[in-house]
Amino acid sequence: MKIAFTSSESEKARAGRARLVARYSDCDPKDADVIVALGGDGFMLQTLHQTRDLGVPVYGMNRGTVGFLMNEYSESGLVGRLMEAEQAVINPLEMTAQCVDGTMHKELAINEVSLLRAGPQAAKLRISVDGRVRMEELVCDGALLSTPAGSTAYNNSAHGPILPIGAEVLALTAVAAFRPRRWRGALLPKSAKVRFDVLEAAKRPVMVDADSRSVSNVAYVEIESQTAVGHRLMFDPGHGLEERLLQEQFI
């Protein structure tokens, strides 16, 4: 089995990579059967984005903090763990954003796309789903659209629902909604195309973030699932995403 090891810049992750390379050798990711990523969830997302065109599965080992997308770190029996690992395929969201100055930006997001106010005043957003306006005005600190894989991250912190990994739905969640005050969001089919129009953009600037890649001063943002892209994550048996998402609902 040809393994490519990659790590975050943390001392703990780099030291772990050095020991694993000495034990199992290393290869270029383009030639690998599997990529082993050492770090935290943020580094896992970064690795998945960087290697998505290779079609190589990624097995993470936690050398960060939370490690929701990672497996337990261990230097022994790695080849056996990789051979027995189960896979989950995740389709990301595709974000298209137009800024106030007319520039266009496209990004993919594995966890969520979030719009956030970028000034002292609350944002005002118009929300449309599949070309139909569903909310004329949401006054809020922001809003986000999350995949099942990302539903335990920012979405859950904003009181959005945790979604089973196999659910063909997306979570649309408000961040500190002021008006309508009690609106917490909606569940949408995975095929939905969601559009956020920023109202009063000059007075109430809004930024958009797709897995930590940000765009400032947006006029509108369109988001839809990109089913042509499939990120392959590997997990130890019994510790896959489905089990982790279920566990998160009982803690």
Tab-separated table of C-alpha atoms in Angstrom:
chain	number	residue	atom	x	y	z
A	1	MET	CA	0.000	0.000	0.000
A	2	LYS	CA	1.413	3.373	-1.055
A	3	ILE	CA	0.766	6.036	1.578
A	4	ALA	CA	1.249	9.792	1.324
A	5	PHE	CA	1.610	11.508	4.685
A	6	THR	CA	0.738	15.160	5.149
A	7	SER	CA	0.501	17.268	8.276
A	8	SER	CA	-0.485	20.653	9.599
A	9	GLU	CA	2.183	23.086	10.742
A	10	SER	CA	1.762	22.261	14.428
A	11	GLU	CA	4.792	20.749	16.142
A	12	LYS	CA	2.771	17.744	17.316
A	13	ALA	CA	1.497	16.985	13.803
A	14	ARG	CA	4.883	17.411	12.147
A	15	ALA	CA	6.582	15.172	14.710
A	16	GLY	CA	3.933	12.494	14.188
A	17	ARG	CA	4.397	12.658	10.431
A	18	ALA	CA	8.177	12.234	10.765
A	19	ARG	CA	7.776	9.099	12.879
A	20	LEU	CA	5.174	7.603	10.525
A	21	VAL	CA	7.252	8.317	7.415
A	22	ALA	CA	10.256	6.624	9.055
A	23	ARG	CA	8.114	3.589	9.817
A	24	TYR	CA	5.989	3.231	6.671
A	25	SER	CA	7.848	5.349	4.054
A	26	ASP	CA	6.153	8.073	2.025
A	27	CYS	CA	5.141	8.859	-1.548
A	28	ASP	CA	3.774	11.717	-3.600
A	29	PRO	CA	-0.011	12.133	-3.162
A	30	LYS	CA	-0.476	11.688	-6.931
A	31	ASP	CA	0.963	8.155	-6.646
A	32	ALA	CA	-0.711	7.186	-3.369
A	33	ASP	CA	-3.408	4.624	-2.652
A	34	VAL	CA	-4.386	6.664	0.412
A	35	ILE	CA	-3.459	10.004	1.946
A	36	VAL	CA	-2.987	10.122	5.711
A	37	ALA	CA	-3.584	13.629	7.086
A	38	LEU	CA	-2.264	14.547	10.531
A	39	GLY	CA	-3.827	17.552	12.224
A	40	GLY	CA	-7.262	18.808	13.200
A	41	ASP	CA	-10.564	19.226	11.396
A	42	GLY	CA	-9.451	22.447	9.727
A	43	PHE	CA	-6.433	20.712	8.245
A	44	MET	CA	-8.604	17.812	7.090
A	45	LEU	CA	-10.843	20.243	5.188
A	46	GLN	CA	-7.768	21.867	3.687
A	47	THR	CA	-6.394	18.478	2.607
A	48	LEU	CA	-9.684	17.417	1.026
A	49	HIS	CA	-9.852	20.642	-0.983
A	50	GLN	CA	-6.240	20.347	-2.129
A	51	THR	CA	-6.511	16.698	-3.210
A	52	ARG	CA	-10.054	16.553	-4.629
A	53	ASP	CA	-8.826	16.155	-8.223
A	54	LEU	CA	-6.677	13.140	-7.328
A	55	GLY	CA	-9.565	10.823	-6.423
A	56	VAL	CA	-7.535	9.408	-3.518
A	57	PRO	CA	-9.273	8.665	-0.194
A	58	VAL	CA	-8.076	10.558	2.883
A	59	TYR	CA	-7.617	8.990	6.324
A	60	GLY	CA	-7.174	11.541	9.093
A	61	MET	CA	-5.445	11.052	12.422
A	62	ASN	CA	-6.101	13.605	15.117
A	63	ARG	CA	-3.200	15.821	16.106
A	64	GLY	CA	-5.447	18.835	16.665
A	65	THR	CA	-8.231	19.689	19.097
A	66	VAL	CA	-11.706	18.311	18.333
A	67	GLY	CA	-10.925	15.903	15.508
A	68	PHE	CA	-14.512	15.175	14.480
A	69	LEU	CA	-13.358	14.205	10.972
A	70	MET	CA	-10.291	12.366	12.238
A	71	ASN	CA	-9.401	8.951	13.604
A	72	GLU	CA	-7.473	8.286	16.793
A	73	TYR	CA	-3.738	8.793	16.417
A	74	SER	CA	-1.637	5.642	16.661
A	75	GLU	CA	1.635	4.711	15.014
A	76	SER	CA	1.159	0.934	15.149
A	77	GLY	CA	-0.863	-1.251	12.797
A	78	LEU	CA	-1.579	1.552	10.341
A	79	VAL	CA	-1.689	-0.600	7.205
A	80	GLY	CA	-4.208	-2.935	8.817
A	81	ARG	CA	-6.369	-0.005	9.905
A	82	LEU	CA	-6.323	1.414	6.389
A	83	MET	CA	-7.281	-1.930	4.842
A	84	GLU	CA	-10.231	-2.325	7.233
A	85	ALA	CA	-11.392	1.299	7.128
A	86	GLU	CA	-14.877	2.219	5.937
A	87	GLN	CA	-15.438	5.084	3.520
A	88	ALA	CA	-17.875	7.972	3.418
A	89	VAL	CA	-18.389	10.054	0.276
A	90	ILE	CA	-19.243	13.717	0.801
A	91	ASN	CA	-20.552	16.066	-1.877
A	92	PRO	CA	-19.568	19.679	-1.193
A	93	LEU	CA	-21.557	22.848	-1.668
A	94	GLU	CA	-20.672	25.166	-4.528
A	95	MET	CA	-20.843	28.867	-3.726
A	96	THR	CA	-21.093	31.597	-6.343
A	97	ALA	CA	-20.795	35.113	-4.937
A	98	GLN	CA	-20.996	38.500	-6.610
A	99	CYS	CA	-19.431	41.411	-4.788
A	100	VAL	CA	-20.764	44.953	-4.723
A	101	ASP	CA	-18.026	45.940	-7.210
A	102	GLY	CA	-19.248	43.281	-9.674
A	103	THR	CA	-16.440	40.739	-9.204
A	104	MET	CA	-17.446	37.062	-9.108
A	105	HIS	CA	-16.085	34.318	-6.866
A	106	LYS	CA	-16.611	30.545	-6.807
A	107	GLU	CA	-15.647	28.215	-3.950
A	108	LEU	CA	-16.483	24.730	-2.712
A	109	ALA	CA	-17.419	24.050	0.906
A	110	ILE	CA	-17.462	20.644	2.587
A	111	ASN	CA	-18.967	21.879	5.862
A	112	GLU	CA	-20.971	25.030	5.218
A	113	VAL	CA	-21.266	28.356	3.466
A	114	SER	CA	-21.937	31.157	5.940
A	115	LEU	CA	-22.881	34.788	5.457
A	116	LEU	CA	-21.910	37.104	8.303
A	117	ARG	CA	-22.364	40.777	8.962
A	118	ALA	CA	-19.118	42.720	8.451
A	119	GLY	CA	-20.058	45.923	10.242
A	120	PRO	CA	-21.696	47.206	13.415
A	121	GLN	CA	-25.250	46.880	12.101
A	122	ALA	CA	-27.217	43.678	11.573
A	123	ALA	CA	-27.345	42.228	8.084
A	124	LYS	CA	-30.516	42.212	6.015
A	125	LEU	CA	-30.911	39.212	3.738
A	126	ARG	CA	-33.560	38.115	1.237
A	127	ILE	CA	-33.704	34.320	0.924
A	128	SER	CA	-34.841	32.520	-2.238
A	129	VAL	CA	-35.041	28.774	-2.846
A	130	ASP	CA	-35.146	27.458	-6.421
A	131	GLY	CA	-35.979	30.923	-7.750
A	132	ARG	CA	-38.840	31.606	-5.356
A	133	VAL	CA	-38.497	34.181	-2.578
A	134	ARG	CA	-39.154	32.426	0.717
A	135	MET	CA	-38.233	35.242	3.100
A	136	GLU	CA	-38.349	38.874	2.017
A	137	GLU	CA	-36.170	40.117	4.859
A	138	LEU	CA	-34.138	38.364	7.538
A	139	VAL	CA	-32.458	40.769	9.957
A	140	CYS	CA	-29.622	38.867	11.603
A	141	ASP	CA	-25.943	38.504	12.333
A	142	GLY	CA	-25.838	36.009	9.473
A	143	ALA	CA	-27.118	32.783	7.987
A	144	LEU	CA	-25.559	29.554	6.796
A	145	LEU	CA	-26.258	26.547	4.626
A	146	SER	CA	-24.750	23.309	5.930
A	147	THR	CA	-24.153	19.805	4.623
A	148	PRO	CA	-24.778	16.789	6.889
A	149	ALA	CA	-21.017	16.470	7.370
A	150	GLY	CA	-20.822	20.042	8.621
A	151	SER	CA	-24.036	20.004	10.637
A	152	THR	CA	-22.238	19.411	13.959
A	153	ALA	CA	-19.878	22.356	13.417
A	154	TYR	CA	-20.931	26.018	13.093
A	155	ASN	CA	-24.465	24.957	12.207
A	156	ASN	CA	-24.933	23.173	15.535
A	157	SER	CA	-23.414	26.079	17.458
A	158	ALA	CA	-26.020	28.330	15.817
A	159	HIS	CA	-28.744	25.917	17.081
A	160	GLY	CA	-29.232	24.255	13.721
A	161	PRO	CA	-30.158	20.539	13.443
A	162	ILE	CA	-27.671	17.682	13.283
A	163	LEU	CA	-28.255	15.767	10.048
A	164	PRO	CA	-27.557	12.050	9.414
A	165	ILE	CA	-24.724	11.636	6.924
A	166	GLY	CA	-26.985	9.875	4.426
A	167	ALA	CA	-29.730	12.489	4.596
A	168	GLU	CA	-30.507	14.093	1.258
A	169	VAL	CA	-31.111	17.445	2.932
A	170	LEU	CA	-29.293	20.677	3.777
A	171	ALA	CA	-29.715	22.795	6.889
A	172	LEU	CA	-30.482	26.497	6.444
A	173	THR	CA	-29.822	28.159	9.797
A	174	ALA	CA	-30.020	31.754	11.018
A	175	VAL	CA	-27.265	33.269	13.143
A	176	ALA	CA	-28.707	35.467	15.907
A	177	ALA	CA	-31.929	36.284	14.057
A	178	PHE	CA	-33.444	39.602	15.139
A	179	ARG	CA	-36.452	39.677	12.829
A	180	PRO	CA	-38.296	37.362	12.604
A	181	ARG	CA	-36.846	36.740	16.064
A	182	ARG	CA	-37.929	33.137	16.480
A	183	TRP	CA	-36.993	31.893	13.017
A	184	ARG	CA	-34.340	29.200	13.369
A	185	GLY	CA	-34.109	28.063	9.766
A	186	ALA	CA	-35.335	25.319	7.458
A	187	LEU	CA	-34.507	21.883	6.095
A	188	LEU	CA	-34.107	21.873	2.327
A	189	PRO	CA	-33.707	19.071	-0.220
A	190	LYS	CA	-30.132	18.466	-1.298
A	191	SER	CA	-31.091	19.499	-4.842
A	192	ALA	CA	-32.189	22.988	-3.732
A	193	LYS	CA	-30.502	26.105	-5.076
A	194	VAL	CA	-30.406	28.791	-2.407
A	195	ARG	CA	-29.842	32.484	-3.040
A	196	PHE	CA	-29.116	35.188	-0.477
A	197	ASP	CA	-29.512	38.796	-1.618
A	198	VAL	CA	-27.848	41.347	0.634
A	199	LEU	CA	-30.168	44.287	1.244
A	200	GLU	CA	-28.683	47.709	1.970
A	201	ALA	CA	-25.221	46.308	1.215
A	202	ALA	CA	-23.441	49.655	1.477
A	203	LYS	CA	-24.875	50.398	4.918
A	204	ARG	CA	-24.881	46.802	6.166
A	205	PRO	CA	-21.868	45.024	4.583
A	206	VAL	CA	-21.798	41.235	4.538
A	207	MET	CA	-18.985	38.750	4.002
A	208	VAL	CA	-19.333	35.122	2.944
A	209	ASP	CA	-17.143	32.243	4.075
A	210	ALA	CA	-16.790	28.797	2.481
A	211	ASP	CA	-14.695	26.503	4.683
A	212	SER	CA	-12.491	29.439	5.811
A	213	ARG	CA	-12.144	30.987	2.353
A	214	SER	CA	-13.774	34.386	2.663
A	215	VAL	CA	-15.123	37.032	0.288
A	216	SER	CA	-15.990	40.540	1.498
A	217	ASN	CA	-18.718	43.002	0.503
A	218	VAL	CA	-21.002	40.560	-1.293
A	219	ALA	CA	-24.161	41.624	-3.125
A	220	TYR	CA	-25.613	38.139	-3.485
A	221	VAL	CA	-24.603	34.530	-2.926
A	222	GLU	CA	-25.963	31.413	-4.658
A	223	ILE	CA	-25.338	27.964	-3.195
A	224	GLU	CA	-26.094	24.451	-4.442
A	225	SER	CA	-24.757	20.941	-3.932
A	226	GLN	CA	-22.000	19.920	-6.318
A	227	THR	CA	-22.724	16.229	-6.865
A	228	ALA	CA	-19.993	15.924	-9.504
A	229	VAL	CA	-17.403	16.199	-6.716
A	230	GLY	CA	-17.115	13.407	-4.171
A	231	HIS	CA	-14.646	13.643	-1.278
A	232	ARG	CA	-13.723	10.199	0.101
A	233	LEU	CA	-13.032	10.019	3.840
A	234	MET	CA	-11.849	6.868	5.617
A	235	PHE	CA	-12.734	5.900	9.187
A	236	ASP	CA	-11.958	3.039	11.515
A	237	PRO	CA	-14.825	0.486	11.609
A	238	GLY	CA	-17.578	1.559	13.983
A	239	HIS	CA	-16.281	5.126	14.165
A	240	GLY	CA	-17.524	6.517	10.858
A	241	LEU	CA	-19.401	9.736	10.252
A	242	GLU	CA	-22.822	8.134	10.688
A	243	GLU	CA	-21.933	6.894	14.176
A	244	ARG	CA	-20.293	10.199	15.141
A	245	LEU	CA	-23.274	12.234	14.027
A	246	LEU	CA	-25.554	9.970	16.040
A	247	GLN	CA	-23.367	10.267	19.129
A	248	GLU	CA	-23.392	14.066	18.906
A	249	GLN	CA	-27.153	14.048	19.481
A	250	PHE	CA	-26.825	12.344	22.877
A	251	ILE	CA	-24.190	14.510	24.539
